[in-house]
Tab-separated table of C-alpha atoms in Angstrom:
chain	number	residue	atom	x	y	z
O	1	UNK	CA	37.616	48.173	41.763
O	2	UNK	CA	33.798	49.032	41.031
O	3	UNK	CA	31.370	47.016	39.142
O	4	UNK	CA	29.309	49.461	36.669
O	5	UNK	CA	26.425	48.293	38.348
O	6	UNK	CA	28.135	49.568	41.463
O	7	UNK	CA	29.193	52.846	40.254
O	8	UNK	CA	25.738	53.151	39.092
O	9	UNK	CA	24.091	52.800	41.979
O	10	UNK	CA	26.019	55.795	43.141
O	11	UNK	CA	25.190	57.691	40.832
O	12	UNK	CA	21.434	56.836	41.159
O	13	UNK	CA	21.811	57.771	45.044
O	14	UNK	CA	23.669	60.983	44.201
O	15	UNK	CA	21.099	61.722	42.102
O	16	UNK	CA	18.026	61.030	44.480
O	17	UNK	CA	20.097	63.444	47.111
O	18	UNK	CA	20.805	65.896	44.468
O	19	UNK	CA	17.141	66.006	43.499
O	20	UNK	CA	15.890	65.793	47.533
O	21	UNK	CA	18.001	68.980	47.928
O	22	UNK	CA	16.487	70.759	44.748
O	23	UNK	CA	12.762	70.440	46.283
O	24	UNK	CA	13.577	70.948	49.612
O	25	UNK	CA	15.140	74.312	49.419
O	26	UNK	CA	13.158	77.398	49.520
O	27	UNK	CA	12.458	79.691	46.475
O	28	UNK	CA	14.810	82.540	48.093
O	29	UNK	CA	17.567	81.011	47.926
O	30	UNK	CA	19.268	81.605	44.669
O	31	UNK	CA	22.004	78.299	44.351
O	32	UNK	CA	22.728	76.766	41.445
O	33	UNK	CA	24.735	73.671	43.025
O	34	UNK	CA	21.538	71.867	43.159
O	35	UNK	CA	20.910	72.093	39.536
O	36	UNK	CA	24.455	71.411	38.659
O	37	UNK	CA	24.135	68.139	40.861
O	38	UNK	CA	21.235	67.060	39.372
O	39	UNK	CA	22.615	67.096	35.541
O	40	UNK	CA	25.863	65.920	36.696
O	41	UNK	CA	24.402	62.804	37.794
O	42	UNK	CA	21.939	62.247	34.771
O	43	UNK	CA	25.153	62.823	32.715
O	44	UNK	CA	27.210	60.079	34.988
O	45	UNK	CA	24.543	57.936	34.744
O	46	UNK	CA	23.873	58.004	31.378
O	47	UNK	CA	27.794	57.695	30.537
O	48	UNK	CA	27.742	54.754	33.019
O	49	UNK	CA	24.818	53.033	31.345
O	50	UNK	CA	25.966	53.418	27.699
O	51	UNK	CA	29.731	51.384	28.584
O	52	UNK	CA	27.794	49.400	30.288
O	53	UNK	CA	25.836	48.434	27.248
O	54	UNK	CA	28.486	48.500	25.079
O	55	UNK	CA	30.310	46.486	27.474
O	56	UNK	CA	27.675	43.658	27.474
O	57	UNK	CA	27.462	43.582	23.861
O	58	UNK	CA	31.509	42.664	23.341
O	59	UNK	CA	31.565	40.030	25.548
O	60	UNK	CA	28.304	37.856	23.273
């Protein structure tokens, strides 16, 4: 099983590939996938760092 401090590393690295891909593409090309990586990640992390706060705040 994951930590949330694991599964949010992946989604950190996901998102640093995500946003590699984004700038390294050319303006012809006409993919979305990029984008849809990019807030897909931001939304994982996000949903990863609010249980983990919530988490965290149960257990005190």
């Amino acid at each position: 099983m994951l930590t949330p401090l694991d599964r949010l590393s992946i989604y950190s690295v996901l998102c640093f590939i995500a946003l590699s891909t984004l700038v390294m593409r050319s303006p012809a090309e006409g993919s979305l996938m990029p984008l849809i990586s990019v807030a897909a990640t931001i939304v994982g992390i996000w949903l990863e760092i609010r249980q983990w706060q919530g988490s965290s705040s149960k257990e005190c």
